[in-house]
Amino acid sequence: MSLEGKVIVVTGGTSGIGEGCSRHFAALGNQVVIASNQPEQGAAMQEELQAAGHEAIFVEADVSDEGSMQNLVTRTLASYGRIDCLMSNAGAWCEGKVTDFNEADWDLIFGVNVKGNFLLLKHVVPVMEEQGQGTILITSSVAAFIGFPAHALYCASKGALEVLIRCMATDYAGVIRTVGICPGTIDTPMLRASCAGWDTPEDELLADVAQKIPVRRLGTPEDVAKAAAFLLSDDAGYINGSSVMMEGGTLALPPW
Ligand SMILES: NC(=O)c1ccc[n+]([C@@H]2O[C@H](COP(=O)([O-])OP(=O)(O)OC[C@H]3O[C@@H](n4cnc5c(N)ncnc54)[C@H](O)[C@@H]3O)[C@@H](O)[C@H]2O)c1
């Protein structure tokens, strides 16, 4: 595994998948910048990881705000001097059909999931171009490829990221490698939030979902972290402009 000694920025790094990735990258010997809009969790993670001898800092950040993304890049460069890898992972979720939503819902989901990626890439890419190299991993979703019932805005926002990943690979060819990762059903606070409103208790509901997945279990943030570490490493140097599925075989299921 060649993911060692790199400066890695992880957005949404204080919860679920991003937290699992931040912890795993730090344990592998990288310098990790954990960014999110959860300052309490971030401060606690920074203290814990530094106390364990890892190199990690927390930067409070809102991916939907350009000034905040400029600040994230400035703080990263001030602390570690470069940005080798970016895991653009912060995301927002909401449930509903198009007729259930209003403009504020659109602005939230597209503001975080799509504009958030645009603003982050806009400020990280010049740093990577200046360095002559960089690797970007964007957390997409199987939702980009399935019309999940009552997930119209979320699915559409993830679909947009799939095309963005391809554009990044062509626009920054030879300098920046951009890859997507598409988690399926990963046990995180976001997944548990999606259980609200059902009559069945959360754990029973998730156990039932797990039995429908071909590997017969939910994914964990650690599952995603191990794949993410490979995708960001030089071992994955020929994977570019496409997304890797991380869904336990869910997409292989026939529709009956
Ligand atoms: N859990 C799953 O099953 C699953 C499946 C497919 C894709 N994903 C994607 O994985 C990513 C992480 O999701 P998760 O399940 O770990 O959810 P989560 O809710 O546990 O974590 C989301 C993180 O994003 C951060 N965040 C949200 N809005 C932000 C903003 N405006 N600025 C900065 N940070 C912000 C939150 O603070 C949190 O740290 C998301 O992009 C999500 O769409 C999750």
PDB file of C-alpha atoms and ligand atoms in Angstrom:
ATOM      1  CA  MET A   1       0.000   0.000   0.000  1.00  0.00           C
ATOM      2  CA  SER A   2       1.685   3.206  -1.157  1.00  0.00           C
ATOM      3  CA  LEU A   3      -0.655   5.693   0.593  1.00  0.00           C
ATOM      4  CA  GLU A   4       1.853   6.995   3.100  1.00  0.00           C
ATOM      5  CA  GLY A   5       3.414  10.388   3.729  1.00  0.00           C
ATOM      6  CA  LYS A   6       0.738  12.208   1.719  1.00  0.00           C
ATOM      7  CA  VAL A   7      -1.156  15.367   2.641  1.00  0.00           C
ATOM      8  CA  ILE A   8      -4.834  14.411   2.341  1.00  0.00           C
ATOM      9  CA  VAL A   9      -7.869  16.682   2.759  1.00  0.00           C
ATOM     10  CA  VAL A  10     -11.116  14.875   3.672  1.00  0.00           C
ATOM     11  CA  THR A  11     -14.377  16.842   3.639  1.00  0.00           C
ATOM     12  CA  GLY A  12     -17.210  15.523   5.779  1.00  0.00           C
ATOM     13  CA  GLY A  13     -14.324  14.017   7.731  1.00  0.00           C
ATOM     14  CA  THR A  14     -15.999  13.991  11.157  1.00  0.00           C
ATOM     15  CA  SER A  15     -18.827  11.488  10.604  1.00  0.00           C
ATOM     16  CA  GLY A  16     -19.578   8.181   8.921  1.00  0.00           C
ATOM     17  CA  ILE A  17     -17.561   7.435   5.790  1.00  0.00           C
ATOM     18  CA  GLY A  18     -15.376  10.559   6.052  1.00  0.00           C
ATOM     19  CA  GLU A  19     -14.534   9.840   9.684  1.00  0.00           C
ATOM     20  CA  GLY A  20     -13.604   6.245   8.837  1.00  0.00           C
ATOM     21  CA  CYS A  21     -11.413   7.469   5.974  1.00  0.00           C
ATOM     22  CA  SER A  22      -9.722  10.203   8.044  1.00  0.00           C
ATOM     23  CA  ARG A  23      -8.865   7.726  10.797  1.00  0.00           C
ATOM     24  CA  HIS A  24      -7.599   5.100   8.322  1.00  0.00           C
ATOM     25  CA  PHE A  25      -5.461   7.567   6.321  1.00  0.00           C
ATOM     26  CA  ALA A  26      -3.931   8.943   9.555  1.00  0.00           C
ATOM     27  CA  ALA A  27      -3.173   5.411  10.793  1.00  0.00           C
ATOM     28  CA  LEU A  28      -1.392   4.654   7.489  1.00  0.00           C
ATOM     29  CA  GLY A  29       1.026   7.546   8.162  1.00  0.00           C
ATOM     30  CA  ASN A  30      -0.458  10.431   6.201  1.00  0.00           C
ATOM     31  CA  GLN A  31      -1.014  14.058   7.193  1.00  0.00           C
ATOM     32  CA  VAL A  32      -4.787  14.433   7.274  1.00  0.00           C
ATOM     33  CA  VAL A  33      -6.835  17.622   7.160  1.00  0.00           C
ATOM     34  CA  ILE A  34     -10.283  16.785   8.509  1.00  0.00           C
ATOM     35  CA  ALA A  35     -12.839  19.335   7.274  1.00  0.00           C
ATOM     36  CA  SER A  36     -16.514  19.631   8.128  1.00  0.00           C
ATOM     37  CA  ASN A  37     -19.252  21.757   9.627  1.00  0.00           C
ATOM     38  CA  GLN A  38     -19.168  19.740  12.882  1.00  0.00           C
ATOM     39  CA  PRO A  39     -16.681  21.715  15.037  1.00  0.00           C
ATOM     40  CA  GLU A  40     -17.187  19.731  18.270  1.00  0.00           C
ATOM     41  CA  GLN A  41     -16.628  16.350  16.632  1.00  0.00           C
ATOM     42  CA  GLY A  42     -13.693  17.824  14.698  1.00  0.00           C
ATOM     43  CA  ALA A  43     -11.945  19.200  17.776  1.00  0.00           C
ATOM     44  CA  ALA A  44     -12.384  15.852  19.563  1.00  0.00           C
ATOM     45  CA  MET A  45     -11.012  13.883  16.591  1.00  0.00           C
ATOM     46  CA  GLN A  46      -8.008  16.193  16.262  1.00  0.00           C
ATOM     47  CA  GLU A  47      -7.183  15.808  19.945  1.00  0.00           C
ATOM     48  CA  GLU A  48      -7.608  12.026  19.886  1.00  0.00           C
ATOM     49  CA  LEU A  49      -5.581  11.455  16.710  1.00  0.00           C
ATOM     50  CA  GLN A  50      -2.761  13.780  17.764  1.00  0.00           C
ATOM     51  CA  ALA A  51      -2.634  12.138  21.219  1.00  0.00           C
ATOM     52  CA  ALA A  52      -2.233   8.785  19.431  1.00  0.00           C
ATOM     53  CA  GLY A  53       0.795  10.203  17.581  1.00  0.00           C
ATOM     54  CA  HIS A  54      -0.922  10.788  14.228  1.00  0.00           C
ATOM     55  CA  GLU A  55      -0.632  13.909  12.104  1.00  0.00           C
ATOM     56  CA  ALA A  56      -4.116  15.384  11.733  1.00  0.00           C
ATOM     57  CA  ILE A  57      -5.774  18.769  12.068  1.00  0.00           C
ATOM     58  CA  PHE A  58      -9.418  19.798  11.963  1.00  0.00           C
ATOM     59  CA  VAL A  59     -10.592  22.793   9.912  1.00  0.00           C
ATOM     60  CA  GLU A  60     -14.187  23.961  10.281  1.00  0.00           C
ATOM     61  CA  ALA A  61     -15.594  24.335   6.788  1.00  0.00           C
ATOM     62  CA  ASP A  62     -18.826  24.733   4.858  1.00  0.00           C
ATOM     63  CA  VAL A  63     -18.358  23.271   1.378  1.00  0.00           C
ATOM     64  CA  SER A  64     -21.218  25.372  -0.010  1.00  0.00           C
ATOM     65  CA  ASP A  65     -19.377  28.621   0.848  1.00  0.00           C
ATOM     66  CA  GLU A  66     -16.526  29.772  -1.413  1.00  0.00           C
ATOM     67  CA  GLY A  67     -14.722  31.791   1.279  1.00  0.00           C
ATOM     68  CA  SER A  68     -14.756  28.726   3.509  1.00  0.00           C
ATOM     69  CA  MET A  69     -13.190  26.592   0.740  1.00  0.00           C
ATOM     70  CA  GLN A  70     -10.481  29.237   0.178  1.00  0.00           C
ATOM     71  CA  ASN A  71      -9.814  29.162   3.925  1.00  0.00           C
ATOM     72  CA  LEU A  72      -9.598  25.348   3.916  1.00  0.00           C
ATOM     73  CA  VAL A  73      -6.918  25.436   1.217  1.00  0.00           C
ATOM     74  CA  THR A  74      -5.023  28.277   2.931  1.00  0.00           C
ATOM     75  CA  ARG A  75      -5.059  26.474   6.298  1.00  0.00           C
ATOM     76  CA  THR A  76      -3.923  23.195   4.693  1.00  0.00           C
ATOM     77  CA  LEU A  77      -1.005  24.866   2.930  1.00  0.00           C
ATOM     78  CA  ALA A  78      -0.058  26.772   6.109  1.00  0.00           C
ATOM     79  CA  SER A  79       0.050  23.510   8.100  1.00  0.00           C
ATOM     80  CA  TYR A  80       1.442  21.005   5.598  1.00  0.00           C
ATOM     81  CA  GLY A  81       2.653  22.998   2.561  1.00  0.00           C
ATOM     82  CA  ARG A  82       0.889  21.007  -0.170  1.00  0.00           C
ATOM     83  CA  ILE A  83      -2.210  18.967  -1.064  1.00  0.00           C
ATOM     84  CA  ASP A  84      -1.381  15.548  -2.515  1.00  0.00           C
ATOM     85  CA  CYS A  85      -4.857  14.080  -2.255  1.00  0.00           C
ATOM     86  CA  LEU A  86      -8.408  15.309  -1.820  1.00  0.00           C
ATOM     87  CA  MET A  87     -11.322  13.166  -0.733  1.00  0.00           C
ATOM     88  CA  SER A  88     -14.357  15.282  -1.516  1.00  0.00           C
ATOM     89  CA  ASN A  89     -16.902  13.455   0.562  1.00  0.00           C
ATOM     90  CA  ALA A  90     -19.220  15.907   2.384  1.00  0.00           C
ATOM     91  CA  GLY A  91     -22.791  15.217   1.401  1.00  0.00           C
ATOM     92  CA  ALA A  92     -26.404  15.982   2.214  1.00  0.00           C
ATOM     93  CA  TRP A  93     -29.392  13.682   1.812  1.00  0.00           C
ATOM     94  CA  CYS A  94     -33.141  14.161   1.634  1.00  0.00           C
ATOM     95  CA  GLU A  95     -36.080  11.962   0.719  1.00  0.00           C
ATOM     96  CA  GLY A  96     -38.915  12.742  -1.672  1.00  0.00           C
ATOM     97  CA  LYS A  97     -40.240  12.907  -5.220  1.00  0.00           C
ATOM     98  CA  VAL A  98     -39.873  16.107  -7.273  1.00  0.00           C
ATOM     99  CA  THR A  99     -43.392  17.176  -6.282  1.00  0.00           C
ATOM    100  CA  ASP A 100     -42.457  16.963  -2.576  1.00  0.00           C
ATOM    101  CA  PHE A 101     -39.585  19.445  -2.778  1.00  0.00           C
ATOM    102  CA  ASN A 102     -39.256  23.216  -2.820  1.00  0.00           C
ATOM    103  CA  GLU A 103     -36.393  25.423  -3.979  1.00  0.00           C
ATOM    104  CA  ALA A 104     -34.821  25.407  -0.519  1.00  0.00           C
ATOM    105  CA  ASP A 105     -34.496  21.594  -0.722  1.00  0.00           C
ATOM    106  CA  TRP A 106     -32.849  21.909  -4.147  1.00  0.00           C
ATOM    107  CA  ASP A 107     -30.486  24.595  -2.844  1.00  0.00           C
ATOM    108  CA  LEU A 108     -29.469  22.424   0.120  1.00  0.00           C
ATOM    109  CA  ILE A 109     -28.879  19.186  -1.793  1.00  0.00           C
ATOM    110  CA  PHE A 110     -27.290  20.738  -4.875  1.00  0.00           C
ATOM    111  CA  GLY A 111     -25.545  23.385  -2.734  1.00  0.00           C
ATOM    112  CA  VAL A 112     -23.657  20.753  -0.735  1.00  0.00           C
ATOM    113  CA  ASN A 113     -23.391  17.813  -3.150  1.00  0.00           C
ATOM    114  CA  VAL A 114     -22.740  19.660  -6.429  1.00  0.00           C
ATOM    115  CA  LYS A 115     -21.794  23.300  -5.742  1.00  0.00           C
ATOM    116  CA  GLY A 116     -19.740  22.069  -2.775  1.00  0.00           C
ATOM    117  CA  ASN A 117     -17.642  19.923  -5.106  1.00  0.00           C
ATOM    118  CA  PHE A 118     -17.314  22.748  -7.646  1.00  0.00           C
ATOM    119  CA  LEU A 119     -16.079  25.263  -5.044  1.00  0.00           C
ATOM    120  CA  LEU A 120     -13.677  22.798  -3.459  1.00  0.00           C
ATOM    121  CA  LEU A 121     -12.220  21.680  -6.793  1.00  0.00           C
ATOM    122  CA  LYS A 122     -11.946  25.306  -7.964  1.00  0.00           C
ATOM    123  CA  HIS A 123      -9.595  26.084  -5.079  1.00  0.00           C
ATOM    124  CA  VAL A 124      -7.717  22.773  -4.770  1.00  0.00           C
ATOM    125  CA  VAL A 125      -6.962  22.252  -8.474  1.00  0.00           C
ATOM    126  CA  PRO A 126      -4.635  25.320  -8.828  1.00  0.00           C
ATOM    127  CA  VAL A 127      -2.557  23.982  -5.922  1.00  0.00           C
ATOM    128  CA  MET A 128      -2.250  20.566  -7.577  1.00  0.00           C
ATOM    129  CA  GLU A 129      -1.441  22.161 -10.943  1.00  0.00           C
ATOM    130  CA  GLU A 130       1.310  24.213  -9.309  1.00  0.00           C
ATOM    131  CA  GLN A 131       2.697  21.022  -7.723  1.00  0.00           C
ATOM    132  CA  GLY A 132       2.433  19.205 -11.059  1.00  0.00           C
ATOM    133  CA  GLN A 133       0.469  16.355  -9.482  1.00  0.00           C
ATOM    134  CA  GLY A 134      -2.541  15.470  -7.377  1.00  0.00           C
ATOM    135  CA  THR A 135      -5.240  12.857  -6.859  1.00  0.00           C
ATOM    136  CA  ILE A 136      -8.921  13.517  -6.221  1.00  0.00           C
ATOM    137  CA  LEU A 137     -11.501  11.032  -4.974  1.00  0.00           C
ATOM    138  CA  ILE A 138     -15.150  12.125  -5.038  1.00  0.00           C
ATOM    139  CA  THR A 139     -17.772  10.282  -2.989  1.00  0.00           C
ATOM    140  CA  SER A 140     -20.589   9.635  -5.409  1.00  0.00           C
ATOM    141  CA  SER A 141     -23.167   6.876  -4.779  1.00  0.00           C
ATOM    142  CA  VAL A 142     -24.976   3.941  -6.343  1.00  0.00           C
ATOM    143  CA  ALA A 143     -27.800   6.512  -6.306  1.00  0.00           C
ATOM    144  CA  ALA A 144     -26.151   8.012  -9.401  1.00  0.00           C
ATOM    145  CA  PHE A 145     -27.077   4.846 -11.324  1.00  0.00           C
ATOM    146  CA  ILE A 146     -30.454   3.842  -9.831  1.00  0.00           C
ATOM    147  CA  GLY A 147     -33.749   5.707  -9.751  1.00  0.00           C
ATOM    148  CA  PHE A 148     -34.181   5.085  -6.028  1.00  0.00           C
ATOM    149  CA  PRO A 149     -37.877   5.571  -5.209  1.00  0.00           C
ATOM    150  CA  ALA A 150     -38.434   8.952  -3.523  1.00  0.00           C
ATOM    151  CA  HIS A 151     -34.819  10.108  -3.825  1.00  0.00           C
ATOM    152  CA  ALA A 152     -35.067  12.378  -6.870  1.00  0.00           C
ATOM    153  CA  LEU A 153     -32.850  15.296  -5.785  1.00  0.00           C
ATOM    154  CA  TYR A 154     -30.233  13.117  -4.091  1.00  0.00           C
ATOM    155  CA  CYS A 155     -29.965  10.799  -7.124  1.00  0.00           C
ATOM    156  CA  ALA A 156     -29.783  13.759  -9.524  1.00  0.00           C
ATOM    157  CA  SER A 157     -27.038  15.427  -7.479  1.00  0.00           C
ATOM    158  CA  LYS A 158     -24.925  12.252  -7.461  1.00  0.00           C
ATOM    159  CA  GLY A 159     -25.534  11.765 -11.188  1.00  0.00           C
ATOM    160  CA  ALA A 160     -24.051  15.223 -11.766  1.00  0.00           C
ATOM    161  CA  LEU A 161     -20.891  14.173  -9.927  1.00  0.00           C
ATOM    162  CA  GLU A 162     -20.358  11.209 -12.261  1.00  0.00           C
ATOM    163  CA  VAL A 163     -20.072  13.553 -15.254  1.00  0.00           C
ATOM    164  CA  LEU A 164     -17.955  16.011 -13.263  1.00  0.00           C
ATOM    165  CA  ILE A 165     -15.480  13.182 -12.554  1.00  0.00           C
ATOM    166  CA  ARG A 166     -15.147  12.486 -16.291  1.00  0.00           C
ATOM    167  CA  CYS A 167     -14.683  16.201 -17.073  1.00  0.00           C
ATOM    168  CA  MET A 168     -11.981  16.506 -14.410  1.00  0.00           C
ATOM    169  CA  ALA A 169     -10.062  13.594 -15.935  1.00  0.00           C
ATOM    170  CA  THR A 170      -9.991  15.220 -19.371  1.00  0.00           C
ATOM    171  CA  ASP A 171      -9.498  18.854 -18.302  1.00  0.00           C
ATOM    172  CA  TYR A 172      -6.513  18.123 -16.038  1.00  0.00           C
ATOM    173  CA  ALA A 173      -5.086  15.171 -17.959  1.00  0.00           C
ATOM    174  CA  GLY A 174      -1.503  14.318 -17.123  1.00  0.00           C
ATOM    175  CA  VAL A 175      -1.545  16.302 -13.878  1.00  0.00           C
ATOM    176  CA  ILE A 176      -4.548  15.333 -11.759  1.00  0.00           C
ATOM    177  CA  ARG A 177      -6.122  11.901 -11.524  1.00  0.00           C
ATOM    178  CA  THR A 178      -9.824  12.023 -10.548  1.00  0.00           C
ATOM    179  CA  VAL A 179     -11.788   8.976  -9.434  1.00  0.00           C
ATOM    180  CA  GLY A 180     -15.227   8.404  -7.921  1.00  0.00           C
ATOM    181  CA  ILE A 181     -16.336   5.913  -5.312  1.00  0.00           C
ATOM    182  CA  CYS A 182     -19.948   4.746  -5.194  1.00  0.00           C
ATOM    183  CA  PRO A 183     -20.935   3.370  -1.806  1.00  0.00           C
ATOM    184  CA  GLY A 184     -24.121   1.335  -1.525  1.00  0.00           C
ATOM    185  CA  THR A 185     -25.648   0.889   1.935  1.00  0.00           C
ATOM    186  CA  ILE A 186     -23.049   1.965   4.488  1.00  0.00           C
ATOM    187  CA  ASP A 187     -23.870   2.055   8.205  1.00  0.00           C
ATOM    188  CA  THR A 188     -23.456   5.759   9.024  1.00  0.00           C
ATOM    189  CA  PRO A 189     -25.543   8.492  10.695  1.00  0.00           C
ATOM    190  CA  MET A 190     -26.858   9.424   7.226  1.00  0.00           C
ATOM    191  CA  LEU A 191     -28.137   5.876   6.633  1.00  0.00           C
ATOM    192  CA  ARG A 192     -29.708   5.747  10.100  1.00  0.00           C
ATOM    193  CA  ALA A 193     -31.396   9.114   9.504  1.00  0.00           C
ATOM    194  CA  SER A 194     -33.017   7.562   6.428  1.00  0.00           C
ATOM    195  CA  CYS A 195     -34.763   5.006   8.707  1.00  0.00           C
ATOM    196  CA  ALA A 196     -36.842   7.720  10.389  1.00  0.00           C
ATOM    197  CA  GLY A 197     -40.552   7.589   9.630  1.00  0.00           C
ATOM    198  CA  TRP A 198     -40.774   3.791   9.225  1.00  0.00           C
ATOM    199  CA  ASP A 199     -42.909   1.734  11.601  1.00  0.00           C
ATOM    200  CA  THR A 200     -40.226  -0.978  11.871  1.00  0.00           C
ATOM    201  CA  PRO A 201     -37.485  -0.326  14.496  1.00  0.00           C
ATOM    202  CA  GLU A 202     -34.219   0.957  12.973  1.00  0.00           C
ATOM    203  CA  ASP A 203     -32.060  -2.127  13.719  1.00  0.00           C
ATOM    204  CA  GLU A 204     -34.746  -4.504  12.425  1.00  0.00           C
ATOM    205  CA  LEU A 205     -35.127  -2.425   9.282  1.00  0.00           C
ATOM    206  CA  LEU A 206     -31.364  -2.390   8.640  1.00  0.00           C
ATOM    207  CA  ALA A 207     -31.057  -6.142   9.343  1.00  0.00           C
ATOM    208  CA  ASP A 208     -33.763  -6.723   6.750  1.00  0.00           C
ATOM    209  CA  VAL A 209     -31.956  -4.472   4.238  1.00  0.00           C
ATOM    210  CA  ALA A 210     -28.677  -6.315   4.942  1.00  0.00           C
ATOM    211  CA  GLN A 211     -30.266  -9.656   4.019  1.00  0.00           C
ATOM    212  CA  LYS A 212     -31.245  -8.252   0.611  1.00  0.00           C
ATOM    213  CA  ILE A 213     -27.645  -7.244  -0.245  1.00  0.00           C
ATOM    214  CA  PRO A 214     -25.734 -10.068  -2.026  1.00  0.00           C
ATOM    215  CA  VAL A 215     -22.882 -10.005   0.567  1.00  0.00           C
ATOM    216  CA  ARG A 216     -25.601 -10.226   3.274  1.00  0.00           C
ATOM    217  CA  ARG A 217     -24.413  -7.309   5.389  1.00  0.00           C
ATOM    218  CA  LEU A 218     -24.329  -3.510   5.451  1.00  0.00           C
ATOM    219  CA  GLY A 219     -21.091  -1.835   4.439  1.00  0.00           C
ATOM    220  CA  THR A 220     -18.959  -0.070   7.047  1.00  0.00           C
ATOM    221  CA  PRO A 221     -16.994   3.188   6.856  1.00  0.00           C
ATOM    222  CA  GLU A 222     -13.874   0.988   7.176  1.00  0.00           C
ATOM    223  CA  ASP A 223     -14.869  -0.938   4.015  1.00  0.00           C
ATOM    224  CA  VAL A 224     -14.978   2.368   2.145  1.00  0.00           C
ATOM    225  CA  ALA A 225     -11.777   3.627   3.797  1.00  0.00           C
ATOM    226  CA  LYS A 226      -9.734   0.629   2.621  1.00  0.00           C
ATOM    227  CA  ALA A 227     -10.952   1.040  -0.971  1.00  0.00           C
ATOM    228  CA  ALA A 228     -10.451   4.824  -0.786  1.00  0.00           C
ATOM    229  CA  ALA A 229      -6.853   4.389   0.401  1.00  0.00           C
ATOM    230  CA  PHE A 230      -6.163   2.169  -2.616  1.00  0.00           C
ATOM    231  CA  LEU A 231      -7.852   4.574  -5.045  1.00  0.00           C
ATOM    232  CA  LEU A 232      -5.833   7.534  -3.719  1.00  0.00           C
ATOM    233  CA  SER A 233      -2.582   5.565  -3.790  1.00  0.00           C
ATOM    234  CA  ASP A 234      -0.136   5.302  -6.679  1.00  0.00           C
ATOM    235  CA  ASP A 235      -1.114   1.611  -6.951  1.00  0.00           C
ATOM    236  CA  ALA A 236      -4.363   2.843  -8.555  1.00  0.00           C
ATOM    237  CA  GLY A 237      -2.476   5.065 -11.022  1.00  0.00           C
ATOM    238  CA  TYR A 238      -4.293   3.738 -14.106  1.00  0.00           C
ATOM    239  CA  ILE A 239      -7.807   4.262 -12.674  1.00  0.00           C
ATOM    240  CA  ASN A 240      -8.973   7.675 -13.875  1.00  0.00           C
ATOM    241  CA  GLY A 241     -12.219   9.415 -14.839  1.00  0.00           C
ATOM    242  CA  SER A 242     -14.494   6.629 -13.638  1.00  0.00           C
ATOM    243  CA  SER A 243     -16.152   5.410 -10.460  1.00  0.00           C
ATOM    244  CA  VAL A 244     -15.620   2.248  -8.476  1.00  0.00           C
ATOM    245  CA  MET A 245     -18.684   0.489  -7.060  1.00  0.00           C
ATOM    246  CA  MET A 246     -18.615  -0.266  -3.339  1.00  0.00           C
ATOM    247  CA  GLU A 247     -22.041  -1.819  -2.829  1.00  0.00           C
ATOM    248  CA  GLY A 248     -21.755  -5.488  -1.913  1.00  0.00           C
ATOM    249  CA  GLY A 249     -23.314  -6.525  -5.223  1.00  0.00           C
ATOM    250  CA  THR A 250     -26.507  -4.460  -4.915  1.00  0.00           C
ATOM    251  CA  LEU A 251     -26.336  -3.314  -8.539  1.00  0.00           C
ATOM    252  CA  ALA A 252     -26.163  -6.939  -9.712  1.00  0.00           C
ATOM    253  CA  LEU A 253     -29.624  -7.704  -8.312  1.00  0.00           C
ATOM    254  CA  PRO A 254     -32.410  -8.373 -10.792  1.00  0.00           C
ATOM    255  CA  PRO A 255     -35.515  -6.236 -10.230  1.00  0.00           C
ATOM    256  CA  TRP A 256     -37.623  -9.065  -8.715  1.00  0.00           C
TER     257      TRP A 256
HETATM  258  N1  LIG B   1     -24.102   6.038   4.023  1.00  0.00           N
HETATM  259  C1  LIG B   1     -24.383   5.568   2.823  1.00  0.00           C
HETATM  260  O1  LIG B   1     -25.019   4.510   2.689  1.00  0.00           O
HETATM  261  C2  LIG B   1     -23.927   6.312   1.585  1.00  0.00           C
HETATM  262  C3  LIG B   1     -24.125   5.687   0.356  1.00  0.00           C
HETATM  263  C4  LIG B   1     -23.702   6.332  -0.805  1.00  0.00           C
HETATM  264  C5  LIG B   1     -23.066   7.564  -0.725  1.00  0.00           C
HETATM  265  N2  LIG B   1     -22.893   8.154   0.486  1.00  0.00           N
HETATM  266  C6  LIG B   1     -22.205   9.449   0.486  1.00  0.00           C
HETATM  267  O2  LIG B   1     -21.110   9.378   1.362  1.00  0.00           O
HETATM  268  C7  LIG B   1     -20.803  10.689   1.853  1.00  0.00           C
HETATM  269  C8  LIG B   1     -20.707  10.642   3.362  1.00  0.00           C
HETATM  270  O3  LIG B   1     -21.971  10.240   3.876  1.00  0.00           O
HETATM  271  P1  LIG B   1     -22.162   9.507   5.286  1.00  0.00           P
HETATM  272  O4  LIG B   1     -23.098   8.398   5.075  1.00  0.00           O
HETATM  273  O5  LIG B   1     -20.853   9.266   5.898  1.00  0.00           O
HETATM  274  O6  LIG B   1     -22.996  10.660   6.045  1.00  0.00           O
HETATM  275  P2  LIG B   1     -22.772  11.424   7.410  1.00  0.00           P
HETATM  276  O7  LIG B   1     -24.014  12.208   7.591  1.00  0.00           O
HETATM  277  O8  LIG B   1     -22.342  10.478   8.466  1.00  0.00           O
HETATM  278  O9  LIG B   1     -21.545  12.410   7.094  1.00  0.00           O
HETATM  279  C9  LIG B   1     -21.698  13.517   6.255  1.00  0.00           C
HETATM  280  C10 LIG B   1     -20.586  14.496   6.570  1.00  0.00           C
HETATM  281  O10 LIG B   1     -20.691  15.616   5.681  1.00  0.00           O
HETATM  282  C11 LIG B   1     -20.591  16.797   6.453  1.00  0.00           C
HETATM  283  N3  LIG B   1     -21.279  17.914   5.805  1.00  0.00           N
HETATM  284  C12 LIG B   1     -22.585  18.001   5.427  1.00  0.00           C
HETATM  285  N4  LIG B   1     -22.832  19.207   4.895  1.00  0.00           N
HETATM  286  C13 LIG B   1     -21.654  19.889   4.923  1.00  0.00           C
HETATM  287  C14 LIG B   1     -21.263  21.194   4.513  1.00  0.00           C
HETATM  288  N5  LIG B   1     -22.138  22.059   3.967  1.00  0.00           N
HETATM  289  N6  LIG B   1     -19.969  21.551   4.681  1.00  0.00           N
HETATM  290  C15 LIG B   1     -19.086  20.716   5.239  1.00  0.00           C
HETATM  291  N7  LIG B   1     -19.390  19.467   5.653  1.00  0.00           N
HETATM  292  C16 LIG B   1     -20.667  19.068   5.496  1.00  0.00           C
HETATM  293  C17 LIG B   1     -21.232  16.447   7.793  1.00  0.00           C
HETATM  294  O11 LIG B   1     -20.840  17.351   8.808  1.00  0.00           O
HETATM  295  C18 LIG B   1     -20.660  15.043   8.001  1.00  0.00           C
HETATM  296  O12 LIG B   1     -19.376  15.137   8.557  1.00  0.00           O
HETATM  297  C19 LIG B   1     -21.923  11.601   1.339  1.00  0.00           C
HETATM  298  O13 LIG B   1     -21.465  12.277   0.170  1.00  0.00           O
HETATM  299  C20 LIG B   1     -23.029  10.619   0.980  1.00  0.00           C
HETATM  300  O14 LIG B   1     -23.892  11.131  -0.005  1.00  0.00           O
HETATM  301  C21 LIG B   1     -23.306   7.561   1.648  1.00  0.00           C
END
